[in-house]
């Protein structure tokens, strides 16, 4: 039985600070976590931990100074097959898909290619302190096999699914309602609930699925109640107009998924920028979550996400990098852009609110509260150790900050993978800078 004590300054959240205020923030200087068999089994003070370690030679003791220990971060929307085309120049969503995303995704017919990219992708996540993600594969079932094999070998909690798309895409990226159903079902049977892996039924977005395929998605969700549903919604104005043409019967874009019966607790919709009031109420009523992807929304010119609206409707929101539409794997940099997106709308997004979205907010969006997203007894020991001195200049700036909020804000605004000193998954160190 592996046992470890990690000592350092601990920061996590008991609730959403946007609703509950500063009482939701739990910051403990020189606290300690006892980790046994991949789970946090005790929280205490440094003194208690040192006393326990002194009489227990089987415990590994790790002490971090000038660091901040947070829960491993959670990326609620990302495409692993787009790793190799991140930062592709010049297009907005619909042309970006045909010119950059689709050609790249064709390569995943080759499983070995998928395994190679999955390894690069997951290494980047861990370097950036991200320990769980909700991930798009490609239409090829072998892309999901490749991804889950690498994630399993690294001991990670990951959610992935095969893309379902049976129209408006290249022939060699197209499935059918029947084959998409059968391939997804086989992957669910093979992977869902194995170790720390879960499956997400993944229709790409309304324009690339026929109503028959959306019905096949619902059938899967009805047959396997705890699998996820993961798709895109209301990202780009041309996309929204196209959905209106393709689904004239539905009230609006969210209504397409509502009519198909795809909105439920474990449904996660990426973007949600151009919602009307009815759509906001519908997402809230169905306990569906939104993945906010600010680097992508800016990079491919989609628009400004209004987090205030989400809060007013009590909608669960997590943060997504949306690589390769997004321009960074770092959830610190993602907060940096989220902050500016709110500034442009005269809203504030505090560092506490941002780190909440990157941790407990993500866990809630994925229905994993109590399992990940907090430094809490009973949670899996997925942890990121942030460095206040990631570079000499960050050290210079952070030494001039007063108080934890000021320090955290500067760290998140200036930070990237250089600010992540170490990452633990399931109690094991999986990255050391
Ligand atoms: N909408 C449909 N497919 C995609 C995709 O791959 N990326 C983004 N950002 N939006 C999408
Ligand atoms: Zn996406």
Short mmCIF file of C-alpha atoms and ligand atoms in Angstrom, two decimals:
data_model
loop_
_atom_site.label_atom_id
_atom_site.label_comp_id
_atom_site.label_asym_id
_atom_site.label_seq_id
_atom_site.Cartn_x
_atom_site.Cartn_y
_atom_site.Cartn_z
CA UNK A 1 0.00 0.00 0.00
CA UNK A 2 1.62 3.28 -1.12
CA UNK A 3 1.49 6.15 1.38
CA UNK A 4 2.58 9.71 0.91
CA UNK A 5 2.34 13.02 2.76
CA UNK A 6 2.41 16.25 0.78
CA UNK A 7 3.07 19.42 2.79
CA UNK A 8 2.63 22.96 1.49
CA UNK A 9 0.17 25.84 1.10
CA UNK A 10 -3.19 24.32 0.12
CA UNK A 11 -5.88 26.09 -1.91
CA UNK A 12 -9.21 24.66 -3.00
CA UNK A 13 -12.92 25.54 -2.99
CA UNK A 14 -15.90 24.41 -0.96
CA UNK A 15 -18.38 26.08 -3.31
CA UNK A 16 -18.55 28.64 -6.12
CA UNK A 17 -17.08 31.92 -4.82
CA UNK A 18 -19.25 33.80 -7.35
CA UNK A 19 -22.31 32.67 -5.36
CA UNK A 20 -20.95 31.93 -1.89
CA UNK A 21 -18.27 34.62 -1.62
CA UNK A 22 -14.93 34.19 0.12
CA UNK A 23 -16.28 31.58 2.53
CA UNK A 24 -16.08 29.23 -0.46
CA UNK A 25 -12.29 29.66 -0.58
CA UNK A 26 -10.22 27.28 1.55
CA UNK A 27 -6.62 28.47 1.85
CA UNK A 28 -4.36 26.86 4.44
CA UNK A 29 -0.71 27.81 4.78
CA UNK A 30 1.56 24.85 5.44
CA UNK A 31 -1.17 22.26 5.50
CA UNK A 32 -0.71 18.59 4.76
CA UNK A 33 -2.44 15.82 2.85
CA UNK A 34 -2.07 12.13 3.60
CA UNK A 35 -2.46 10.04 0.47
CA UNK A 36 -3.04 6.31 0.60
CA UNK A 37 -3.62 4.14 -2.44
CA UNK A 38 -4.40 7.07 -4.69
CA UNK A 39 -6.87 8.81 -2.38
CA UNK A 40 -6.65 11.66 0.10
CA UNK A 41 -7.29 10.03 3.46
CA UNK A 42 -6.45 12.89 5.86
CA UNK A 43 -6.00 16.66 5.85
CA UNK A 44 -4.10 18.29 8.67
CA UNK A 45 -1.37 20.66 9.71
CA UNK A 46 2.30 20.40 8.85
CA UNK A 47 3.10 19.64 12.51
CA UNK A 48 0.61 16.74 12.64
CA UNK A 49 1.96 15.40 9.36
CA UNK A 50 5.58 15.55 10.50
CA UNK A 51 4.67 13.73 13.73
CA UNK A 52 2.86 11.02 11.75
CA UNK A 53 5.77 10.68 9.30
CA UNK A 54 8.28 10.40 12.17
CA UNK A 55 6.60 7.27 13.48
CA UNK A 56 5.70 5.78 10.08
CA UNK A 57 8.79 4.90 8.03
CA UNK A 58 6.61 3.59 5.21
CA UNK A 59 5.30 7.09 4.40
CA UNK A 60 7.02 9.17 1.69
CA UNK A 61 7.24 12.78 2.80
CA UNK A 62 7.24 15.59 0.21
CA UNK A 63 7.49 19.25 1.29
CA UNK A 64 6.91 22.16 -1.08
CA UNK A 65 8.10 25.71 -0.31
CA UNK A 66 7.02 28.84 -2.17
CA UNK A 67 4.50 26.69 -4.02
CA UNK A 68 0.72 26.47 -4.10
CA UNK A 69 -0.94 23.07 -3.97
CA UNK A 70 -4.27 22.93 -5.79
CA UNK A 71 -6.53 20.16 -7.09
CA UNK A 72 -5.50 18.84 -10.50
CA UNK A 73 -7.24 21.04 -13.05
CA UNK A 74 -10.14 19.86 -15.22
CA UNK A 75 -10.47 20.63 -18.93
CA UNK A 76 -14.15 20.20 -19.76
CA UNK A 77 -13.78 20.42 -23.55
CA UNK A 78 -10.81 19.51 -25.74
CA UNK A 79 -10.00 17.60 -28.96
CA UNK A 80 -6.94 15.36 -28.67
CA UNK A 81 -6.75 14.71 -32.45
CA UNK A 82 -6.32 18.45 -33.05
CA UNK A 83 -3.09 18.59 -31.02
CA UNK A 84 -0.98 18.77 -34.14
CA UNK A 85 -2.90 21.64 -35.78
CA UNK A 86 -3.22 24.00 -32.81
CA UNK A 87 -2.46 27.58 -33.90
CA UNK A 88 -3.70 27.21 -37.51
CA UNK A 89 -3.94 30.60 -39.21
CA UNK A 90 -6.77 32.64 -40.49
CA UNK A 91 -10.23 31.02 -40.45
CA UNK A 92 -13.48 31.16 -38.52
CA UNK A 93 -15.34 28.03 -37.41
CA UNK A 94 -16.91 26.54 -40.55
CA UNK A 95 -13.93 27.09 -42.87
CA UNK A 96 -11.52 26.29 -40.03
CA UNK A 97 -13.24 22.89 -39.76
CA UNK A 98 -12.94 22.08 -43.47
CA UNK A 99 -9.46 23.52 -43.96
CA UNK A 100 -7.73 22.51 -40.75
CA UNK A 101 -9.70 20.17 -38.47
CA UNK A 102 -11.08 17.60 -40.92
CA UNK A 103 -7.84 16.97 -42.85
CA UNK A 104 -5.98 16.48 -39.55
CA UNK A 105 -8.63 14.10 -38.18
CA UNK A 106 -8.38 11.82 -41.25
CA UNK A 107 -5.02 10.58 -40.03
CA UNK A 108 -6.67 8.84 -37.06
CA UNK A 109 -7.82 5.99 -39.27
CA UNK A 110 -4.33 4.77 -38.35
CA UNK A 111 -4.38 3.66 -34.73
CA UNK A 112 -0.62 4.02 -34.31
CA UNK A 113 -0.95 7.68 -35.25
CA UNK A 114 -3.64 8.05 -32.57
CA UNK A 115 -1.42 6.44 -29.93
CA UNK A 116 1.47 8.75 -30.79
CA UNK A 117 -0.71 11.88 -30.61
CA UNK A 118 -2.51 10.72 -27.44
CA UNK A 119 0.84 10.41 -25.72
CA UNK A 120 1.91 13.93 -26.74
CA UNK A 121 -1.51 15.32 -25.78
CA UNK A 122 -1.66 13.71 -22.33
CA UNK A 123 1.92 14.70 -21.57
CA UNK A 124 0.99 18.32 -22.37
CA UNK A 125 -2.06 18.14 -20.12
CA UNK A 126 0.03 16.86 -17.21
CA UNK A 127 2.74 19.49 -17.79
CA UNK A 128 -0.01 22.06 -17.47
CA UNK A 129 -1.44 20.62 -14.25
CA UNK A 130 -4.55 19.21 -15.93
CA UNK A 131 -5.43 15.75 -14.66
CA UNK A 132 -8.93 15.17 -16.08
CA UNK A 133 -10.44 16.12 -19.43
CA UNK A 134 -13.58 15.57 -21.46
CA UNK A 135 -12.10 14.74 -24.83
CA UNK A 136 -13.25 14.43 -28.44
CA UNK A 137 -11.77 11.56 -30.46
CA UNK A 138 -12.38 11.33 -34.21
CA UNK A 139 -15.04 9.36 -36.07
CA UNK A 140 -12.70 6.34 -35.99
CA UNK A 141 -13.35 4.01 -33.03
CA UNK A 142 -9.64 3.17 -32.96
CA UNK A 143 -8.91 6.81 -32.07
CA UNK A 144 -10.72 6.20 -28.77
CA UNK A 145 -8.98 2.86 -28.18
CA UNK A 146 -5.65 4.62 -28.69
CA UNK A 147 -6.57 7.44 -26.33
CA UNK A 148 -7.91 5.24 -23.53
CA UNK A 149 -4.94 2.87 -23.70
CA UNK A 150 -2.49 5.73 -23.12
CA UNK A 151 -4.68 7.35 -20.42
CA UNK A 152 -5.07 4.01 -18.64
CA UNK A 153 -1.36 3.39 -18.68
CA UNK A 154 -0.79 6.83 -17.07
CA UNK A 155 -3.47 6.12 -14.43
CA UNK A 156 -5.61 9.13 -15.37
CA UNK A 157 -9.29 9.94 -14.94
CA UNK A 158 -10.36 10.73 -18.52
CA UNK A 159 -13.59 10.87 -20.50
CA UNK A 160 -13.56 10.37 -24.28
CA UNK A 161 -15.85 9.41 -27.13
CA UNK A 162 -15.87 8.63 -30.81
CA UNK A 163 -17.22 11.47 -32.94
CA UNK A 164 -20.57 10.70 -34.53
CA UNK A 165 -21.18 12.55 -37.81
CA UNK A 166 -23.25 11.25 -40.67
CA UNK A 167 -23.55 14.30 -42.94
CA UNK A 168 -21.90 17.56 -44.05
CA UNK A 169 -18.37 16.26 -43.72
CA UNK A 170 -15.81 14.45 -45.92
CA UNK A 171 -16.86 10.91 -46.91
CA UNK A 172 -13.94 9.31 -45.13
CA UNK A 173 -14.90 11.00 -41.84
CA UNK A 174 -18.55 10.00 -42.07
CA UNK A 175 -20.36 7.26 -40.16
CA UNK A 176 -24.07 6.43 -40.34
CA UNK A 177 -26.75 6.49 -37.67
CA UNK A 178 -26.46 2.69 -37.45
CA UNK A 179 -22.66 2.36 -37.58
CA UNK A 180 -22.15 5.30 -35.21
CA UNK A 181 -24.51 3.65 -32.75
CA UNK A 182 -22.88 0.21 -33.04
CA UNK A 183 -19.30 1.53 -32.81
CA UNK A 184 -20.14 3.76 -29.82
CA UNK A 185 -21.92 0.89 -28.07
CA UNK A 186 -18.93 -1.39 -28.52
CA UNK A 187 -16.62 1.30 -27.08
CA UNK A 188 -18.92 1.85 -24.10
CA UNK A 189 -18.93 -1.89 -23.39
CA UNK A 190 -15.16 -2.01 -23.69
CA UNK A 191 -14.12 1.12 -21.78
CA UNK A 192 -16.83 2.81 -19.71
CA UNK A 193 -16.05 2.36 -16.02
CA UNK A 194 -12.75 0.60 -16.65
CA UNK A 195 -10.20 1.96 -14.14
CA UNK A 196 -10.72 5.75 -14.20
CA UNK A 197 -12.09 5.94 -17.75
CA UNK A 198 -15.59 6.99 -18.80
CA UNK A 199 -17.32 7.24 -22.15
CA UNK A 200 -19.05 10.22 -23.75
CA UNK A 201 -21.54 9.84 -26.60
CA UNK A 202 -20.12 12.50 -28.95
CA UNK A 203 -22.22 13.86 -31.82
CA UNK A 204 -19.89 16.53 -33.26
CA UNK A 205 -22.57 19.25 -33.51
CA UNK A 206 -26.07 19.53 -34.92
CA UNK A 207 -24.99 20.36 -38.53
CA UNK A 208 -23.07 17.08 -38.92
CA UNK A 209 -25.73 14.73 -37.53
CA UNK A 210 -29.06 13.78 -39.11
CA UNK A 211 -32.09 13.63 -36.82
CA UNK A 212 -31.76 9.80 -37.13
CA UNK A 213 -28.25 9.96 -35.73
CA UNK A 214 -29.33 12.20 -32.84
CA UNK A 215 -32.00 9.58 -32.08
CA UNK A 216 -29.29 6.90 -32.05
CA UNK A 217 -27.37 9.03 -29.53
CA UNK A 218 -30.45 9.18 -27.30
CA UNK A 219 -30.82 5.42 -27.51
CA UNK A 220 -27.26 5.02 -26.23
CA UNK A 221 -27.88 7.48 -23.40
CA UNK A 222 -31.05 5.63 -22.41
CA UNK A 223 -29.25 2.28 -22.48
CA UNK A 224 -26.23 3.51 -20.48
CA UNK A 225 -27.51 6.05 -17.97
CA UNK A 226 -24.18 7.22 -16.59
CA UNK A 227 -22.32 7.79 -19.86
CA UNK A 228 -21.78 11.41 -20.85
CA UNK A 229 -23.12 13.38 -23.82
CA UNK A 230 -20.59 15.82 -25.30
CA UNK A 231 -21.15 18.20 -28.20
CA UNK A 232 -20.84 21.80 -29.40
CA UNK A 233 -23.55 24.46 -29.34
CA UNK A 234 -24.04 28.06 -30.41
CA UNK A 235 -20.41 28.92 -31.05
CA UNK A 236 -20.42 30.94 -34.26
CA UNK A 237 -23.16 33.05 -35.88
CA UNK A 238 -22.92 31.33 -39.30
CA UNK A 239 -23.14 27.97 -37.57
CA UNK A 240 -26.27 29.12 -35.69
CA UNK A 241 -27.90 30.27 -38.96
CA UNK A 242 -27.07 26.91 -40.56
CA UNK A 243 -28.65 25.00 -37.68
CA UNK A 244 -31.82 27.06 -38.12
CA UNK A 245 -31.98 25.99 -41.79
CA UNK A 246 -31.24 22.34 -41.05
CA UNK A 247 -33.70 22.00 -38.14
CA UNK A 248 -36.60 24.37 -38.97
CA UNK A 249 -38.86 22.46 -36.58
CA UNK A 250 -36.79 23.19 -33.46
CA UNK A 251 -37.28 26.40 -31.48
CA UNK A 252 -33.56 27.23 -31.47
CA UNK A 253 -30.12 25.56 -31.37
CA UNK A 254 -30.46 24.19 -27.84
CA UNK A 255 -33.95 23.08 -28.89
CA UNK A 256 -32.38 20.69 -31.45
CA UNK A 257 -30.66 18.76 -28.66
CA UNK A 258 -33.69 19.13 -26.40
CA UNK A 259 -36.01 17.70 -29.06
CA UNK A 260 -33.62 14.79 -29.56
CA UNK A 261 -33.67 14.08 -25.80
CA UNK A 262 -29.94 14.66 -25.37
CA UNK A 263 -29.99 17.18 -22.53
CA UNK A 264 -29.48 15.70 -19.09
CA UNK A 265 -27.20 15.82 -16.07
CA UNK A 266 -24.09 14.40 -17.71
CA UNK A 267 -24.50 16.42 -20.92
CA UNK A 268 -21.78 18.97 -21.62
CA UNK A 269 -22.21 21.58 -24.35
CA UNK A 270 -19.13 23.49 -25.48
CA UNK A 271 -19.29 27.27 -26.07
CA UNK A 272 -22.92 28.48 -25.65
CA UNK A 273 -22.06 32.02 -26.67
CA UNK A 274 -25.16 33.15 -28.57
CA UNK A 275 -27.99 31.84 -26.38
CA UNK A 276 -31.45 33.35 -26.10
CA UNK A 277 -33.36 33.44 -22.82
CA UNK A 278 -35.26 30.24 -23.65
CA UNK A 279 -32.02 28.38 -24.32
CA UNK A 280 -30.54 29.50 -21.00
CA UNK A 281 -33.64 28.27 -19.15
CA UNK A 282 -33.66 25.01 -21.08
CA UNK A 283 -29.99 24.25 -20.30
CA UNK A 284 -30.60 25.06 -16.61
CA UNK A 285 -33.83 23.01 -16.39
CA UNK A 286 -32.07 19.97 -17.83
CA UNK A 287 -29.12 20.27 -15.42
CA UNK A 288 -26.82 20.37 -18.44
CA UNK A 289 -23.35 21.94 -18.21
CA UNK A 290 -21.56 24.46 -20.42
CA UNK A 291 -17.84 24.35 -21.20
CA UNK A 292 -16.49 27.89 -21.51
CA UNK A 293 -13.64 28.00 -24.03
CA UNK A 294 -12.28 31.55 -24.11
CA UNK A 295 -9.00 30.99 -25.98
CA UNK A 296 -10.93 29.28 -28.76
CA UNK A 297 -13.73 31.82 -28.79
CA UNK A 298 -11.17 34.57 -29.32
CA UNK A 299 -8.80 32.66 -31.59
CA UNK A 300 -11.43 31.57 -34.12
CA UNK A 301 -13.37 34.77 -33.64
CA UNK A 302 -16.57 33.24 -32.27
CA UNK A 303 -17.63 35.82 -29.70
CA UNK A 304 -17.77 36.84 -26.05
CA UNK A 305 -19.18 34.38 -23.52
CA UNK A 306 -21.41 35.96 -20.88
CA UNK A 307 -20.72 34.18 -17.60
CA UNK A 308 -23.06 36.50 -15.75
CA UNK A 309 -26.02 35.08 -17.67
CA UNK A 310 -24.96 31.56 -16.75
CA UNK A 311 -24.75 32.50 -13.08
CA UNK A 312 -28.15 34.18 -13.12
CA UNK A 313 -29.62 30.94 -14.50
CA UNK A 314 -27.62 28.72 -12.13
CA UNK A 315 -26.03 26.89 -15.04
CA UNK A 316 -23.02 24.70 -14.26
CA UNK A 317 -19.94 26.03 -16.07
CA UNK A 318 -16.52 24.44 -16.48
CA UNK A 319 -13.47 25.67 -18.36
CA UNK A 320 -12.35 24.17 -21.67
CA UNK A 321 -9.19 24.75 -23.67
CA UNK A 322 -10.86 23.45 -26.87
CA UNK A 323 -7.48 22.69 -28.41
CA UNK A 324 -7.01 22.94 -31.45
CA UNK A 325 -9.63 25.73 -31.84
CA UNK A 326 -8.19 26.86 -28.53
CA UNK A 327 -4.67 28.16 -28.57
CA UNK A 328 -3.20 26.71 -25.37
CA UNK A 329 -3.28 23.57 -23.24
CA UNK A 330 -2.83 25.71 -20.14
CA UNK A 331 -5.90 26.31 -17.99
CA UNK A 332 -3.96 29.18 -16.39
CA UNK A 333 -3.73 30.88 -19.79
CA UNK A 334 -7.37 29.97 -20.38
CA UNK A 335 -8.27 31.91 -17.23
CA UNK A 336 -6.14 34.79 -18.51
CA UNK A 337 -8.36 35.01 -21.63
CA UNK A 338 -11.57 34.38 -19.66
CA UNK A 339 -10.69 37.34 -17.47
CA UNK A 340 -10.28 39.61 -20.50
CA UNK A 341 -13.49 38.36 -22.12
CA UNK A 342 -15.35 39.43 -18.97
CA UNK A 343 -13.47 42.76 -18.82
CA UNK A 344 -14.74 43.54 -22.33
CA UNK A 345 -18.29 43.10 -20.99
CA UNK A 346 -17.62 45.07 -17.82
CA UNK A 347 -17.74 41.95 -15.63
CA UNK A 348 -15.06 40.88 -13.20
CA UNK A 349 -13.79 37.32 -12.96
CA UNK A 350 -11.66 37.00 -9.84
CA UNK A 351 -8.72 34.61 -9.63
CA UNK A 352 -10.70 32.63 -7.05
CA UNK A 353 -13.64 32.39 -9.45
CA UNK A 354 -11.28 31.38 -12.24
CA UNK A 355 -9.51 28.71 -10.23
CA UNK A 356 -12.90 27.44 -9.04
CA UNK A 357 -13.95 27.02 -12.69
CA UNK A 358 -10.69 25.16 -13.37
CA UNK A 359 -11.22 22.75 -10.44
CA UNK A 360 -14.48 22.24 -8.51
CA UNK A 361 -16.54 23.99 -11.23
CA UNK A 362 -15.18 21.48 -13.75
CA UNK A 363 -15.88 18.58 -11.38
CA UNK A 364 -19.46 19.77 -10.95
CA UNK A 365 -19.89 20.21 -14.71
CA UNK A 366 -18.75 16.59 -15.13
CA UNK A 367 -20.83 15.31 -12.18
CA UNK A 368 -17.62 14.31 -10.38
CA UNK A 369 -17.84 16.38 -7.20
CA UNK A 370 -16.54 14.34 -4.28
CA UNK A 371 -14.29 12.37 -6.65
CA UNK A 372 -11.98 15.04 -8.09
CA UNK A 373 -11.66 18.84 -8.02
CA UNK A 374 -10.97 19.33 -4.29
CA UNK A 375 -8.21 18.59 -1.78
CA UNK A 376 -10.75 16.73 0.33
CA UNK A 377 -10.67 13.51 2.29
CA UNK A 378 -12.17 10.82 0.08
CA UNK A 379 -11.22 12.52 -3.19
CA UNK A 380 -8.80 10.96 -5.62
CA UNK A 381 -5.33 12.42 -5.17
CA UNK A 382 -5.09 14.40 -8.42
CA UNK A 383 -3.01 17.42 -7.52
CA UNK A 384 -1.09 20.24 -9.19
CA UNK A 385 1.78 22.03 -7.48
CA UNK A 386 2.02 25.59 -8.79
CA UNK A 387 5.27 27.52 -8.59
CA UNK A 388 5.26 31.20 -7.62
CA UNK A 389 8.68 31.46 -9.26
CA UNK A 390 8.09 29.75 -12.61
CA UNK A 391 10.52 32.20 -14.18
CA UNK A 392 12.81 34.79 -12.59
CA UNK A 393 10.42 37.54 -13.69
CA UNK A 394 7.33 35.79 -12.29
CA UNK A 395 9.26 35.49 -9.03
CA UNK A 396 10.10 39.22 -9.17
CA UNK A 397 6.44 40.16 -9.74
CA UNK A 398 4.93 37.71 -7.26
CA UNK A 399 7.24 38.81 -4.47
CA UNK A 400 5.52 42.19 -4.73
CA UNK A 401 2.01 40.78 -4.21
CA UNK A 402 0.15 41.06 -0.95
CA UNK A 403 -2.28 38.37 0.08
CA UNK A 404 -3.31 35.14 -1.58
CA UNK A 405 -5.76 36.66 -4.09
CA UNK A 406 -3.26 39.14 -5.48
CA UNK A 407 -0.61 36.43 -5.71
CA UNK A 408 -2.94 33.94 -7.35
CA UNK A 409 -4.19 36.52 -9.84
CA UNK A 410 -0.68 37.46 -10.97
CA UNK A 411 0.31 33.79 -11.11
CA UNK A 412 -2.69 32.94 -13.29
CA UNK A 413 -2.30 35.97 -15.56
CA UNK A 414 1.43 35.45 -16.12
CA UNK A 415 1.45 31.69 -15.78
CA UNK A 416 1.69 28.75 -18.16
CA UNK A 417 3.36 25.34 -18.01
CA UNK A 418 6.43 26.93 -16.45
CA UNK A 419 4.25 27.66 -13.42
CA UNK A 420 3.42 23.99 -12.87
CA UNK A 421 6.14 22.48 -10.70
CA UNK A 422 4.68 18.98 -10.37
CA UNK A 423 1.51 17.05 -11.11
CA UNK A 424 0.14 14.01 -9.30
CA UNK A 425 -2.53 11.63 -10.60
CA UNK A 426 -4.06 8.96 -8.41
CA UNK A 427 -1.40 9.80 -5.81
CA UNK A 428 1.54 9.21 -8.15
CA UNK A 429 3.81 11.91 -9.52
CA UNK A 430 3.16 12.05 -13.28
CA UNK A 431 5.02 15.27 -14.08
CA UNK A 432 7.97 17.14 -12.58
CA UNK A 433 9.15 20.31 -14.27
N1 LIG B 1 -17.85 22.60 -33.88
C1 LIG B 1 -17.89 21.42 -34.52
N2 LIG B 1 -16.70 20.81 -34.52
C2 LIG B 1 -15.87 21.64 -33.87
C3 LIG B 1 -14.47 21.56 -33.55
O1 LIG B 1 -13.77 20.62 -33.87
N3 LIG B 1 -13.98 22.61 -32.84
C4 LIG B 1 -14.73 23.67 -32.47
N4 LIG B 1 -14.18 24.65 -31.77
N5 LIG B 1 -16.03 23.76 -32.78
C5 LIG B 1 -16.58 22.76 -33.46
ZN1 LIG B 2 -14.51 21.91 -29.63
#
